[in-house]
C-alpha positions as a LaTeX table, in Angstrom:
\begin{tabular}{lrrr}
\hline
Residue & $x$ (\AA) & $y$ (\AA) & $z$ (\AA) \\
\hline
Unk1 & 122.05 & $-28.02$ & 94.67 \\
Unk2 & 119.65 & $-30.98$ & 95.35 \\
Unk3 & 120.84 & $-30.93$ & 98.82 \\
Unk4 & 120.11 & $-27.62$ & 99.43 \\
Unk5 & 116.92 & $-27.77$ & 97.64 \\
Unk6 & 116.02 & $-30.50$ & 100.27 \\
Unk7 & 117.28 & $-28.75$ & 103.20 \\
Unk8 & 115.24 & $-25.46$ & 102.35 \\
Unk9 & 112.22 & $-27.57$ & 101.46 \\
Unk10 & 111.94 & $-29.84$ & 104.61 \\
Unk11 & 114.05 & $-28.05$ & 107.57 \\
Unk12 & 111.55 & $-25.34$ & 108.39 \\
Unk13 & 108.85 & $-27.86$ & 108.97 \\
Unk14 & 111.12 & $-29.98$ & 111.87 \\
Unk15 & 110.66 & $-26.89$ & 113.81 \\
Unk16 & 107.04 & $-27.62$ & 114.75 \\
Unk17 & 107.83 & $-31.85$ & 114.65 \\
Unk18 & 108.80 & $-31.90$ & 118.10 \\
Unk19 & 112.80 & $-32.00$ & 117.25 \\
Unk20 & 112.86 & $-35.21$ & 114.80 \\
Unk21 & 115.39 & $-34.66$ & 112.30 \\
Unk22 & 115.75 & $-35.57$ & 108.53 \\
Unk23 & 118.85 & $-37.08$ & 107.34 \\
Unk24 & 119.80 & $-36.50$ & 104.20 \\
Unk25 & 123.31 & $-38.34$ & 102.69 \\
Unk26 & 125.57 & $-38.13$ & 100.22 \\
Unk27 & 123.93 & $-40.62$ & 97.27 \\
Unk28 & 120.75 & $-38.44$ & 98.02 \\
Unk29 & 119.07 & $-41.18$ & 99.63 \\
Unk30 & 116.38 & $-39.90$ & 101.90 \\
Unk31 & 115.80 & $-40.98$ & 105.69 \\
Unk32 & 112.43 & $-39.62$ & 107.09 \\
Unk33 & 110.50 & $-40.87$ & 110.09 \\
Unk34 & 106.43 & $-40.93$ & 109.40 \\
Unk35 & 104.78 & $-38.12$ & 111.65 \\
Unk36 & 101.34 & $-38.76$ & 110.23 \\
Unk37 & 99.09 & $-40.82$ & 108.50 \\
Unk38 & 95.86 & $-40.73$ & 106.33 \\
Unk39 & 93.35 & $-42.90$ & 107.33 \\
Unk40 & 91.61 & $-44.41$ & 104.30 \\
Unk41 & 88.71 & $-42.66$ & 102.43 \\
Unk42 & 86.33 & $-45.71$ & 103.82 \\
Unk43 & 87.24 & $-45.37$ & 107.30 \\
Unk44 & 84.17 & $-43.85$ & 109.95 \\
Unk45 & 84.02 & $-40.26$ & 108.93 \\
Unk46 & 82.36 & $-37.27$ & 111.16 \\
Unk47 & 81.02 & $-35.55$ & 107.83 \\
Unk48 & 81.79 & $-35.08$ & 104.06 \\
Unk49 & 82.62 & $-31.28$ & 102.83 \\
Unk50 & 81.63 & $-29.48$ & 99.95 \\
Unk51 & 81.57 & $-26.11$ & 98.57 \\
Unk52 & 78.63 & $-25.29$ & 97.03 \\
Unk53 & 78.61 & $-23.50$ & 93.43 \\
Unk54 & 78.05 & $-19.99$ & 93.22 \\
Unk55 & 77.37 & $-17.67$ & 90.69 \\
Unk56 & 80.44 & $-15.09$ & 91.21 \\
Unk57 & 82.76 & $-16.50$ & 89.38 \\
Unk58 & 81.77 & $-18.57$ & 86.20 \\
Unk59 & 77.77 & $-17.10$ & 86.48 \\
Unk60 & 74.23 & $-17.81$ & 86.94 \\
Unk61 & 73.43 & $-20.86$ & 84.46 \\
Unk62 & 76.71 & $-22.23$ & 86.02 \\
Unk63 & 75.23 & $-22.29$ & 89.43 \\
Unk64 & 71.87 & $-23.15$ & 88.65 \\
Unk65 & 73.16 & $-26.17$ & 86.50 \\
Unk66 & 75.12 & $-27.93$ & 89.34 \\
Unk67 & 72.38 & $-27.36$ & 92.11 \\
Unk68 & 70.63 & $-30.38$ & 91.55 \\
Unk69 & 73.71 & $-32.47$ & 91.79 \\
Unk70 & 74.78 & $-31.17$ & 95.04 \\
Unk71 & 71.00 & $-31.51$ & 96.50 \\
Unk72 & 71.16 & $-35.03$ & 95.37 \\
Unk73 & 75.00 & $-35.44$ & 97.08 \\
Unk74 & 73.60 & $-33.84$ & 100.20 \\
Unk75 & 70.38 & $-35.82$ & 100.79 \\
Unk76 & 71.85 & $-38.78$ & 100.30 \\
Unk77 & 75.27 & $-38.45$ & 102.51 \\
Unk78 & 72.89 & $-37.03$ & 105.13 \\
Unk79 & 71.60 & $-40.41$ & 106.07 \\
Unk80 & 74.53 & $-41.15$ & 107.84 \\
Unk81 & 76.73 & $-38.02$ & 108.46 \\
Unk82 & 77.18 & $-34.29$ & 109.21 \\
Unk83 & 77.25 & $-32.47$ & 105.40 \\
Unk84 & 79.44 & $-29.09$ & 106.04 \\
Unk85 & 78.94 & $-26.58$ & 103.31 \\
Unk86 & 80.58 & $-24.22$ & 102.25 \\
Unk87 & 78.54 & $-21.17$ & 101.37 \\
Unk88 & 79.88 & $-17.82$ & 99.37 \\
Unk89 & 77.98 & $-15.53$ & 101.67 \\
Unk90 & 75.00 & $-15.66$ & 103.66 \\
Unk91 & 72.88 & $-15.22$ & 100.84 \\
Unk92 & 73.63 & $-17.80$ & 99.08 \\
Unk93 & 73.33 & $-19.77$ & 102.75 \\
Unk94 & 69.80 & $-19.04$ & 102.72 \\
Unk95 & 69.21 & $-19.91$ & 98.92 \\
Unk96 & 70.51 & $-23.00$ & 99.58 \\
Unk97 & 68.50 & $-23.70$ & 102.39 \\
Unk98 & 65.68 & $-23.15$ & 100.46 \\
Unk99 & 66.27 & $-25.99$ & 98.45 \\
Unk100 & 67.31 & $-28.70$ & 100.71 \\
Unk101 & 64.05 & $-27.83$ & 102.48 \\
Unk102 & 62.14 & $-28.30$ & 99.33 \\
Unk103 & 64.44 & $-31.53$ & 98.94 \\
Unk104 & 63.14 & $-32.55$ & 102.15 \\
Unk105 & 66.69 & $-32.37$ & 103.76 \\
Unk106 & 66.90 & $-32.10$ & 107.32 \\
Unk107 & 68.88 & $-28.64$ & 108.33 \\
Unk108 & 69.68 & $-30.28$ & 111.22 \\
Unk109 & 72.23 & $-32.69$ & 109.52 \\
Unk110 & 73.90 & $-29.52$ & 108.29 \\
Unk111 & 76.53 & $-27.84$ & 108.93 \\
Unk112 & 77.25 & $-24.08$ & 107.27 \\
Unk113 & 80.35 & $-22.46$ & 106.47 \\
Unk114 & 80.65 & $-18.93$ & 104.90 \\
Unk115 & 83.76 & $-18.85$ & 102.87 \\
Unk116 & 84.50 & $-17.40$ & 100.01 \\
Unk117 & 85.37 & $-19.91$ & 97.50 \\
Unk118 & 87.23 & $-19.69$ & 92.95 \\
Unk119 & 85.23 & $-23.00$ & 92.50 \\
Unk120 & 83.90 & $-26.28$ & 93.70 \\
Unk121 & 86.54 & $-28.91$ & 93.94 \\
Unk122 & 87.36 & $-29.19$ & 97.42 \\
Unk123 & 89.07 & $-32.79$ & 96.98 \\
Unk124 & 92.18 & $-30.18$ & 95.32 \\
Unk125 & 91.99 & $-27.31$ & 97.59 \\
Unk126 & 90.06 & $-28.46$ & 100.90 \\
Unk127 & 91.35 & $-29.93$ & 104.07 \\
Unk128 & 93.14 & $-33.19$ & 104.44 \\
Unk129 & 92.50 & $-34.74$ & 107.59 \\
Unk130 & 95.47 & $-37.11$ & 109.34 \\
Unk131 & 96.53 & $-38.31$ & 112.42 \\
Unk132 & 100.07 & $-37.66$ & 114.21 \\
Unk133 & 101.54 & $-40.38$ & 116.32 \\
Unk134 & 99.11 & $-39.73$ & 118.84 \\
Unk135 & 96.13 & $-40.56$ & 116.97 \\
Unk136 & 94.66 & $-37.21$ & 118.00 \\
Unk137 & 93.47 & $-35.66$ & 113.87 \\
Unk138 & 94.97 & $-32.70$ & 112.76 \\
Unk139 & 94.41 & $-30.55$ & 109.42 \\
Unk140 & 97.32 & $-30.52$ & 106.79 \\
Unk141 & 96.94 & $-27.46$ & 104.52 \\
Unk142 & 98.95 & $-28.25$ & 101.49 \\
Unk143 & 99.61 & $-25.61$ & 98.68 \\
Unk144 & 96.92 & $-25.42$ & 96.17 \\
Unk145 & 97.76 & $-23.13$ & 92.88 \\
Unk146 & 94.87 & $-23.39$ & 90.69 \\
Unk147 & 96.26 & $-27.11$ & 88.83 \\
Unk148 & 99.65 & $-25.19$ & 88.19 \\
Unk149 & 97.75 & $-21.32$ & 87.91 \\
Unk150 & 95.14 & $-22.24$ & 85.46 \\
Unk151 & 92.17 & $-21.17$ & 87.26 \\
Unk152 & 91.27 & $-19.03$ & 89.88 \\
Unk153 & 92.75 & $-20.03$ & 93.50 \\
Unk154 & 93.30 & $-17.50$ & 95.87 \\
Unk155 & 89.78 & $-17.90$ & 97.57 \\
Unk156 & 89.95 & $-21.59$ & 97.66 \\
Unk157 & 94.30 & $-21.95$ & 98.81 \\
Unk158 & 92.90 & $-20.21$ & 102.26 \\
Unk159 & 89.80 & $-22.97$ & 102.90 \\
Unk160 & 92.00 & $-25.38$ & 104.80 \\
Unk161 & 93.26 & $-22.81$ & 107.57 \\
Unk162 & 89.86 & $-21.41$ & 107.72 \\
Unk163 & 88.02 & $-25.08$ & 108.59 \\
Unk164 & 91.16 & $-25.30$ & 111.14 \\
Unk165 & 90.18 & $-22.06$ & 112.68 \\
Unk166 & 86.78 & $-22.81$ & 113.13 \\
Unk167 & 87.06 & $-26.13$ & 114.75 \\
Unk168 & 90.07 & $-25.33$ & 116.57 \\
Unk169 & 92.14 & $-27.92$ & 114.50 \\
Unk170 & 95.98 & $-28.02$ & 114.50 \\
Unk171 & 96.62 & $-26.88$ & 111.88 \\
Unk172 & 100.02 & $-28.28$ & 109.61 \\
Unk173 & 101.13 & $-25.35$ & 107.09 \\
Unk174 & 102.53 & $-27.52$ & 103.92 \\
Unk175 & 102.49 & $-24.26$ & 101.44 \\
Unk176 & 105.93 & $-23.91$ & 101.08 \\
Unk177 & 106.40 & $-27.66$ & 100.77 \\
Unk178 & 104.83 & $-28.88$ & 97.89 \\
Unk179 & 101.73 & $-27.93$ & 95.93 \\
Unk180 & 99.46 & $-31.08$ & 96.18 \\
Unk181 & 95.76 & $-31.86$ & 95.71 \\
Unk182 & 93.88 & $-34.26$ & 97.05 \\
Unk183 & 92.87 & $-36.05$ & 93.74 \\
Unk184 & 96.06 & $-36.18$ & 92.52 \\
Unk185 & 97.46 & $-38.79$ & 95.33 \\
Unk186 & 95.52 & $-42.30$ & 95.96 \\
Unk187 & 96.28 & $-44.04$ & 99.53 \\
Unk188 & 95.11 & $-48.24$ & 100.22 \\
Unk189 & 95.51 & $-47.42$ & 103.85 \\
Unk190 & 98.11 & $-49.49$ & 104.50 \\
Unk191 & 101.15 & $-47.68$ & 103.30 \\
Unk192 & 101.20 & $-47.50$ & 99.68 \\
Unk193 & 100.36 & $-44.14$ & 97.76 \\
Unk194 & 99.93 & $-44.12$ & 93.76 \\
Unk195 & 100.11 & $-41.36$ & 91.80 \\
Unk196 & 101.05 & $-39.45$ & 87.78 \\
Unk197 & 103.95 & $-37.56$ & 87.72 \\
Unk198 & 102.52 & $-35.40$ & 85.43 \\
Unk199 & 100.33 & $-33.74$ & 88.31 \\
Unk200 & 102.58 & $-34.14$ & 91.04 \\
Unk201 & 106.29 & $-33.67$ & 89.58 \\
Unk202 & 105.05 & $-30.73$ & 87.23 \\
Unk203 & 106.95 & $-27.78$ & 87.21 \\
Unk204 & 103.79 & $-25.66$ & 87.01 \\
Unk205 & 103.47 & $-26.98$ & 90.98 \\
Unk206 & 106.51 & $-28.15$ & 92.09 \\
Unk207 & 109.32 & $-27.04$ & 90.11 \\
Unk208 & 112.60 & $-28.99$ & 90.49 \\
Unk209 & 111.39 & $-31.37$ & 92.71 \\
Unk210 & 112.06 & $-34.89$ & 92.39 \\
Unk211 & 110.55 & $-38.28$ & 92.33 \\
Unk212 & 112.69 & $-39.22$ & 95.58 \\
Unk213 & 111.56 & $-35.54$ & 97.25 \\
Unk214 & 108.09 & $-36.17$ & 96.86 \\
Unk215 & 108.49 & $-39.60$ & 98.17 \\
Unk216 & 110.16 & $-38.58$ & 101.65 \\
Unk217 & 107.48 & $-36.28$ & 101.88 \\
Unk218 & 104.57 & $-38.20$ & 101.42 \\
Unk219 & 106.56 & $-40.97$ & 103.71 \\
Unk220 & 106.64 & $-38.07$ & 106.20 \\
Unk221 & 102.83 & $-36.51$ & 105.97 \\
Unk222 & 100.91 & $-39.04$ & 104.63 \\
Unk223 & 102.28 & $-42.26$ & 105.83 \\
Unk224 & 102.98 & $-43.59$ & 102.50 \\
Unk225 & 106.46 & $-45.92$ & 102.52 \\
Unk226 & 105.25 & $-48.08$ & 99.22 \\
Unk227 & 104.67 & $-45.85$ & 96.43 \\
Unk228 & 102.89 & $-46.47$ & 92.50 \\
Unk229 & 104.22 & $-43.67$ & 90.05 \\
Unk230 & 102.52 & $-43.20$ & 86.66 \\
Unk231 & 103.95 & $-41.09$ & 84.12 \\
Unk232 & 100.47 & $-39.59$ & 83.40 \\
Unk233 & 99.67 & $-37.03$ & 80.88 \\
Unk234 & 100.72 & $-33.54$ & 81.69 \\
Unk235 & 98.39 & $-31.14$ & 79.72 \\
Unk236 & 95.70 & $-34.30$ & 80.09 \\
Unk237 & 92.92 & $-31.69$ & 81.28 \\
Unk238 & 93.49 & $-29.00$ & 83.60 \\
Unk239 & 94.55 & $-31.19$ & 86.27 \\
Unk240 & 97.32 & $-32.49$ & 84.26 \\
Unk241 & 95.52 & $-35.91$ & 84.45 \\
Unk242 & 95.23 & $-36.95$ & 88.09 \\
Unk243 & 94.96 & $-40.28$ & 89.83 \\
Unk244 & 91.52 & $-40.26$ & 90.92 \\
Unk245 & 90.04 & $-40.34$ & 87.59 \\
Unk246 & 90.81 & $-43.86$ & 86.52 \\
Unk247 & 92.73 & $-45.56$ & 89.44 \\
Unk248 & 91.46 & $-45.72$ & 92.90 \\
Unk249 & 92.34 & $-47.66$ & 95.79 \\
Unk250 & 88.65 & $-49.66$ & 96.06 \\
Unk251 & 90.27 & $-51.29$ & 99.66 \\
Unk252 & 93.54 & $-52.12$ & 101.01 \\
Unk253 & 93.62 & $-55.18$ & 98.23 \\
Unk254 & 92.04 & $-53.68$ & 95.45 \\
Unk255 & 92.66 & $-51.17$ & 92.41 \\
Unk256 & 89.37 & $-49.82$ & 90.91 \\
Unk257 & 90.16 & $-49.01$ & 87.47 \\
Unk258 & 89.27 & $-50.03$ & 83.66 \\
Unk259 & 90.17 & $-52.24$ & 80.98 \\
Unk260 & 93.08 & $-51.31$ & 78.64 \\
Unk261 & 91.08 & $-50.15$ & 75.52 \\
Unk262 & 88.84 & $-48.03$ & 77.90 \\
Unk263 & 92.40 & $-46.75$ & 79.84 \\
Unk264 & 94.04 & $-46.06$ & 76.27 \\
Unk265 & 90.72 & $-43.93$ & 75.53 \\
Unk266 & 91.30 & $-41.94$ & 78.74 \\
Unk267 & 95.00 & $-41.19$ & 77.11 \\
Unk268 & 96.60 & $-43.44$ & 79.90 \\
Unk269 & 99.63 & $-44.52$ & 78.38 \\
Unk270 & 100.44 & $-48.13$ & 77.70 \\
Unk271 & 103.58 & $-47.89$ & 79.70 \\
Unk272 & 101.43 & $-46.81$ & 82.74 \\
Unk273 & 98.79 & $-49.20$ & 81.97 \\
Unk274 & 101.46 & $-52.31$ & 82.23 \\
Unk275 & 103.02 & $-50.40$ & 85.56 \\
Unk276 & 98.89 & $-50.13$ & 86.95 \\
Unk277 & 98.08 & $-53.79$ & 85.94 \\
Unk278 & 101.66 & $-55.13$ & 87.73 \\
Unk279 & 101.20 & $-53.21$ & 90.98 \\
Unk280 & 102.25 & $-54.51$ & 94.18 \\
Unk281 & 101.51 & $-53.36$ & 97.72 \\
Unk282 & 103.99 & $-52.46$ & 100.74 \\
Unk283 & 104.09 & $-56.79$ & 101.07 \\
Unk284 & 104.85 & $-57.27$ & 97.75 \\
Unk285 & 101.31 & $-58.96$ & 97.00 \\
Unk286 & 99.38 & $-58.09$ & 93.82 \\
Unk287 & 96.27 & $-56.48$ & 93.82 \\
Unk288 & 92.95 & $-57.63$ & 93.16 \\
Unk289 & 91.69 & $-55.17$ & 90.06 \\
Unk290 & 87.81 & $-54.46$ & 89.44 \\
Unk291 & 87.56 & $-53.06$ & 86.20 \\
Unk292 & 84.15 & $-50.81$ & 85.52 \\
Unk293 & 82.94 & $-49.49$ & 82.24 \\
Unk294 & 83.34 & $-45.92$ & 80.70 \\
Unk295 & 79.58 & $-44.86$ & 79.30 \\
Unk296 & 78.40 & $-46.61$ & 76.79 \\
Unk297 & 77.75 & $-43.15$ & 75.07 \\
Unk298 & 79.43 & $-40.00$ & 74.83 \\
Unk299 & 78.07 & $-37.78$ & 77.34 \\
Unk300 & 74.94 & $-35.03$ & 76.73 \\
Unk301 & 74.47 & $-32.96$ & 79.48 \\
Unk302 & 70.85 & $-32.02$ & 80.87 \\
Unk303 & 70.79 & $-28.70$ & 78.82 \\
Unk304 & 71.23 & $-30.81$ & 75.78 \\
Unk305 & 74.90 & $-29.86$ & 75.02 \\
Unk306 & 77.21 & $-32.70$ & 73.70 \\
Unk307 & 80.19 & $-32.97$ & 75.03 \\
Unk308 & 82.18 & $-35.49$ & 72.82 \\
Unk309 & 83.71 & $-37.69$ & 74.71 \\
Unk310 & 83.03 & $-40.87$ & 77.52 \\
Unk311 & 82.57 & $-40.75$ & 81.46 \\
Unk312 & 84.39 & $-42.72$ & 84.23 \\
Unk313 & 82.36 & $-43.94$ & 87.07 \\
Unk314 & 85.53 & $-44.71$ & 89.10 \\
Unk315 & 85.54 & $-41.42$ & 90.66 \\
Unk316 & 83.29 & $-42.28$ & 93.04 \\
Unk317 & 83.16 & $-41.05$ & 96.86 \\
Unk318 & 82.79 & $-43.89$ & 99.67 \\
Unk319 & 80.29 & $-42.52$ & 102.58 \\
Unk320 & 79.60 & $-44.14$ & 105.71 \\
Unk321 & 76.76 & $-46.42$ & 104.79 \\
Unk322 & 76.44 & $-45.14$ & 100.78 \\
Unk323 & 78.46 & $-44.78$ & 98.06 \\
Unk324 & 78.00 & $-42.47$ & 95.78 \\
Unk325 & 78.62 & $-43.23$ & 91.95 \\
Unk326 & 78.53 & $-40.71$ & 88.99 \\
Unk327 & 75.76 & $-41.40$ & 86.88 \\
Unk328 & 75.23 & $-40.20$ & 83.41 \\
Unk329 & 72.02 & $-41.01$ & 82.12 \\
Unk330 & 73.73 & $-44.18$ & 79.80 \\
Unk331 & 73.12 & $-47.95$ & 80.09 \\
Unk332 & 76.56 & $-48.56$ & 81.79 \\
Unk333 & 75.04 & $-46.10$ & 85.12 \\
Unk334 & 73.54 & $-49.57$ & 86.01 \\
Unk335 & 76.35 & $-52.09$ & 85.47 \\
Unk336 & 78.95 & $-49.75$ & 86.96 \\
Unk337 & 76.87 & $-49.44$ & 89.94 \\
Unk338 & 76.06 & $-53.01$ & 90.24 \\
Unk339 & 79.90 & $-53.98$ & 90.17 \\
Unk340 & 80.41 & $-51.29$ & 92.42 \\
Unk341 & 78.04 & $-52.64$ & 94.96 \\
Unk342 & 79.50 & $-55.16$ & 94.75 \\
Unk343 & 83.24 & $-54.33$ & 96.14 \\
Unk344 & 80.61 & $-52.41$ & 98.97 \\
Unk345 & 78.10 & $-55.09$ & 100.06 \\
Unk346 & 77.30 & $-53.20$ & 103.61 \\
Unk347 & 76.58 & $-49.53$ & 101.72 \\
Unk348 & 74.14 & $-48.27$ & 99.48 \\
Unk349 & 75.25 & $-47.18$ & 95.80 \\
Unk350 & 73.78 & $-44.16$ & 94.94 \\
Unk351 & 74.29 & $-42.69$ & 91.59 \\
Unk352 & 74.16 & $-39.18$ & 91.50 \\
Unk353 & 73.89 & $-37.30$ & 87.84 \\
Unk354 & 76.88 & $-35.64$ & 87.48 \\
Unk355 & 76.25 & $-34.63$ & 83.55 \\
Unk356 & 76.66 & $-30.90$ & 84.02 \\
Unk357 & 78.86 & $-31.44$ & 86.92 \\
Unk358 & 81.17 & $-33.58$ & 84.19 \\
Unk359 & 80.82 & $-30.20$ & 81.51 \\
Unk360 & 82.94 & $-28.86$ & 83.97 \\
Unk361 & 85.51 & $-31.26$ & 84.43 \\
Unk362 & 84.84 & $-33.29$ & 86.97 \\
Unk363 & 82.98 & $-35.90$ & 89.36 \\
Unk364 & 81.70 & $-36.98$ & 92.70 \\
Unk365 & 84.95 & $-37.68$ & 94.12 \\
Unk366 & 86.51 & $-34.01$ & 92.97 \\
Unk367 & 83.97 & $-32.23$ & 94.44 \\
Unk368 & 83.77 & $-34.14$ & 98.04 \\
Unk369 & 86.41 & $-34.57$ & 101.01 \\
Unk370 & 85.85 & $-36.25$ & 103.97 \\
Unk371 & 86.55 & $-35.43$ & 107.65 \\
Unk372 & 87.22 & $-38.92$ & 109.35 \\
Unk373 & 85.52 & $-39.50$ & 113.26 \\
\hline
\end{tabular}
């Protein structure tokens, strides 16, 4: 059955790969050429993406709550790149214009989309840009189901084929290959890919689909041939705890993560925390690990509601000449962005207050996606 799984899952895909084949034997061991690759998040992009928050599907004090984060995103990723936003309709379009004008953002650095969008996390549902063999970028549109059909998705599942459209993008249709978002899968950029099970090997996304599967198809899509598996948490949050919330690749050498009491208050479990701390890339060479702070304080958003528990600042996004750091009005905001600057010597850290944003479930890095140059 695991061969036929394997057969149905990859085959229809070779069809538009120019004739390669994928081998498949008896012990189940997989052999897949790479047809494309994911350049690192701190590689020369064109222009970041985000979808702006609306008020048609959570309401008003929603949408007015996040606006000042995404103004604060905008103006400060505009020094240095495009900013394409994506808009519910044209009125919201124009109400948004309104205030990046009054923010004293240039229009001119922007870049509108109208799409109809569930939410705001376009790291999960947005377009990941790669390159094929000939270096030329493409768009892959992997399946996105709402963090295994707990929210809203049907909107935000068409976003990537829409962007694809409108640039006149090849387009790579991964739907019926595996549901994947883009926070639950961490790349260094040279080969190695880390990851929780508990988001990717779910059976509210991928149902029956193995460790080995995923593998040959991240080898195959993302370029990954060295690969760091966490069990993770499933149930950890609605994302079923994903990567990008305490381990990120910082560069090619280095994990950005936390210490092991702050990890253990995340819910990381020890067994992952020994696997994180041991990690080797494609060369066999250890990482170098910076460890940042969670807040000093449980968080308290700007509307004065407490939300019980800690933030992360290693979901950060890296732009081209800034970096921008979630910030949550607590003493550690400035010794999380200090040791961040300090992995990023030629960009500017910016730390953006994400306090509502984090009310919500998430940070700067879930709500940005970058399209590399």
């Amino acid at each position: 059955m695991k061969n036929l799984f394997l057969t149905a899952l990859l085959i229809p895909l070779f069809s538009s790969c120019q004739g390669e084949e994928e081998t498949i034997t008896s012990d189940q061991s997989i052999k897949t050429e790479i047809m494309y690759t994911m350049p690192e998040e701190s590689a020369p992009h064109e222009g970041t993406w985000l979808q702006w928050p609306h008020q048609y599907q959570y309401g008003m004090d929603y949408r007015n709550d996040l606006d000042a984060t995404w103004v604060a995103m905008t103006k400060s990723l505009t020094e240095s790149e495009k900013v394409h936003i994506i808009a519910y309709d044209d009125t919201e379009k124009k109400r948004i214009s309104v205030l990046l004008e009054k923010a004293g953002v240039s229009l001119s650095a922007i870049d509108f989309k109208i799409y109809k969008t569930d939410d705001v996390w376009v790291r999960d549902n947005g377009p990941i840009y790669v390159r094929d063999k000939d270096k030329q970028l493409v768009i892959q549109d992997w399946g996105f189901n709402g963090w295994g059909k707990k929210a809203a998705f049907g909107n935000c599942n068409t976003i990537p084929s829409q962007i694809a459209a409108d640039q006149k993008t090849s387009i790579v249709d991964l739907n019926s290959v595996m549901i994947n978002e883009g926070g639950a899968v961490e790349i260094d950029g040279n080969g190695t890919l880390m990851a929780t099970k508990s988001a990717i090997l779910n059976s509210n996304r991928n149902p029956g689909m193995t460790q080995q599967q995923a593998e040959s198809i991240f080898k195959m899509y993302l370029g990954a041939t060295n690969f760091i598996w966490l069990e993770g948490k499933a149930g950890r949050e609605i994302t079923d705890m994903h990567i990008d919330g305490f381990a990120r690749f910082g560069n090619t050498n280095t994990i950005v993560t936390m210490n092991e009491n702050d990890l253990l208050y995340w819910e990381v479990p020890q067994k992952d925390i020994n696997t994180l701390y041991n990690s080797k890339d494609k060369n066999d060479k250890n990482y170098t690990f910076l460890k940042l702070p969670l807040s000093k304080n449980d968080v308290v958003t700007t509307y004065g509601k407490r939300l019980g528990y800690k933030g992360s600042y290693v979901n950060y996004y890296i732009g081209n000449t800034v970096v921008l750091v979630p910030n949550y009005n607590d003493p550690n905001d400035a010794v999380a962005n200090q040791l961040i600057q300090g992995l990023y010597p030629s960009r500017k850290v910016i730390g953006i207050d994400v306090r509502n944003l984090y009310a919500n479930g998430g940070m700067i890095h879930c709500v940005t996606q970058q399209q590399p140059k």
